[in-house]
CSV table of C-alpha atoms in Angstrom, one decimal:
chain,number,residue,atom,x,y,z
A,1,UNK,CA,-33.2,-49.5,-1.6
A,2,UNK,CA,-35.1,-48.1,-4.3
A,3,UNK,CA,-33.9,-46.5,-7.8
A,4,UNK,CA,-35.5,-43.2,-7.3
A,5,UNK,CA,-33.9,-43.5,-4.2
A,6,UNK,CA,-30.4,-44.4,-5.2
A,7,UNK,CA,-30.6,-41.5,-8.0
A,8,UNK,CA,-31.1,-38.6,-5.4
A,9,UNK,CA,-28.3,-40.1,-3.3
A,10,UNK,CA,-26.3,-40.2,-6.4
A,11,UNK,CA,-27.8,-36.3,-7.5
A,12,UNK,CA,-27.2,-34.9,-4.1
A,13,UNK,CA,-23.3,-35.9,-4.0
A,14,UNK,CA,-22.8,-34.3,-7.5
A,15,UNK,CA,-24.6,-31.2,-6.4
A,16,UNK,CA,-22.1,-31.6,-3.3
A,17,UNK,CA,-19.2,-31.9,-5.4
A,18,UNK,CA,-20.2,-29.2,-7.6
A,19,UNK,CA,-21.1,-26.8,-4.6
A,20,UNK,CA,-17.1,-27.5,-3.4
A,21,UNK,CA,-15.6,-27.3,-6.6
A,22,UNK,CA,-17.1,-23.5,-6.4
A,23,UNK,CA,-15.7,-22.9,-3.1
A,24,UNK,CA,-12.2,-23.7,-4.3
A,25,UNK,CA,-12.7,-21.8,-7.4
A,26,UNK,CA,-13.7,-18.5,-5.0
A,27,UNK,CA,-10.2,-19.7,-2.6
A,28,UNK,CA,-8.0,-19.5,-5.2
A,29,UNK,CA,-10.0,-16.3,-7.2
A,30,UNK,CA,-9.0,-14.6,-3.6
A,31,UNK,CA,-5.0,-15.7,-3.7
A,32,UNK,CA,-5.3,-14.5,-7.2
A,33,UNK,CA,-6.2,-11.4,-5.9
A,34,UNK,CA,-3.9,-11.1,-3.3
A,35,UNK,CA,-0.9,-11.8,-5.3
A,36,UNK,CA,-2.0,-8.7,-7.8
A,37,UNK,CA,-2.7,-6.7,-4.6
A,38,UNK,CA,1.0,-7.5,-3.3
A,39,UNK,CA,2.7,-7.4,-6.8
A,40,UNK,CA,0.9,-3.7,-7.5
A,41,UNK,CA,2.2,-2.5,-3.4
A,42,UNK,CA,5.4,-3.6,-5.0
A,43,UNK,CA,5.8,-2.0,-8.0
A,44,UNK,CA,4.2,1.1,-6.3
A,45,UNK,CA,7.1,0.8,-3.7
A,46,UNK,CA,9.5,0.5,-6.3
A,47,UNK,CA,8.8,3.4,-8.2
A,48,UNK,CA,9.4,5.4,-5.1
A,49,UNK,CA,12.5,4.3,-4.2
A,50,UNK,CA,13.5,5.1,-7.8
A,51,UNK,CA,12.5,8.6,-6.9
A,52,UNK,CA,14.0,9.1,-4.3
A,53,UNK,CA,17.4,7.2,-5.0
A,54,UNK,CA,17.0,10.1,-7.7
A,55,UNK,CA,17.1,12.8,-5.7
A,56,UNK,CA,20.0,11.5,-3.8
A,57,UNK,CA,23.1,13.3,-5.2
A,58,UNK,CA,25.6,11.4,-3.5
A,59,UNK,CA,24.0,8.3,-5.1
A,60,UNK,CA,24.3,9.7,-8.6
A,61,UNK,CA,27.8,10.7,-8.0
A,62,UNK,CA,28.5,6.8,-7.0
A,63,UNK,CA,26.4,5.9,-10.3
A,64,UNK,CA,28.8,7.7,-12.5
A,65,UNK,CA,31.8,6.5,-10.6
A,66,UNK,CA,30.5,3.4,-11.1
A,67,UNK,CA,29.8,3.7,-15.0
A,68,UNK,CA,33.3,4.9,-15.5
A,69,UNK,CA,35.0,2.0,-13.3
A,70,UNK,CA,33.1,-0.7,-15.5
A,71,UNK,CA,34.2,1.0,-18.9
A,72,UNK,CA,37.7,0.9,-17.7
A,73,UNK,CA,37.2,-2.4,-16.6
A,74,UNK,CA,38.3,-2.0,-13.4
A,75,UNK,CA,36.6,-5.0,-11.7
A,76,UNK,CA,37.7,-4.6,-8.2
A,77,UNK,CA,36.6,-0.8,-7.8
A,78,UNK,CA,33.5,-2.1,-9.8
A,79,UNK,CA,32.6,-4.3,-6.7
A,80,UNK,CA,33.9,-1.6,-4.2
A,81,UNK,CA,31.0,1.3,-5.8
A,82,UNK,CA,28.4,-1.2,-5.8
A,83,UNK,CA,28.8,-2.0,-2.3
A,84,UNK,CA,28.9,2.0,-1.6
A,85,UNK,CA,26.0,2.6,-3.6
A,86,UNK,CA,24.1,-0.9,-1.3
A,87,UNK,CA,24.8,1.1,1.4
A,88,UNK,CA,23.9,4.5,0.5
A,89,UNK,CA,20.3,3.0,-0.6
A,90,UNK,CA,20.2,1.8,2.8
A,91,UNK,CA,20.7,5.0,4.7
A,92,UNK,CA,18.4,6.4,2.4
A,93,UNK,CA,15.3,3.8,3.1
A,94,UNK,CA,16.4,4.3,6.7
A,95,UNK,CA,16.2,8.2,7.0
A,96,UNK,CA,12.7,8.2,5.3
């Protein structure tokens, strides 16, 4: 085997590795994107349930129930109110 030879085997693997260095480079650009795609659905979400929790006024009523019990320090109807108010976030995702 000749030099010249041996150099463009050699050239043509680094141009190989180079070409799939790129293509993992563009693979994880594209989960990079998808994870900001999903993250900004999520905070989008969010912010909608926070609106609409808002206009709930049986949920505001259990918010301030649940203020008071936790300056009183009343840890068992603490736990009772934020169960209520689990549930009354589920009705309200459910009815939507």
């Amino acid at each position: 085997m000749k030099k010249s030879d041996l150099q463009q085997i050699v050239k043509e693997a680094i141009a190989e590795v180079k070409q799939e260095n790129l293509q993992q480079e563009g693979k994880f650009g594209k989960f990079l994107s998808g994870v900001a795609f999903l993250a900004a659905l999520v905070a989008g979400n969010s912010k909608m349930n926070d609106q609409i929790y808002d206009q709930s006024p049986k949920l505001k009523v259990l918010v301030q129930k649940l203020e008071k019990a936790k300056a009183d320090g009343n840890k068992e109807l603490v736990d009772k109110i934020e169960d209520q108010i689990k549930f009354q976030k589920i009705r309200i995702d459910v009815n939507r």
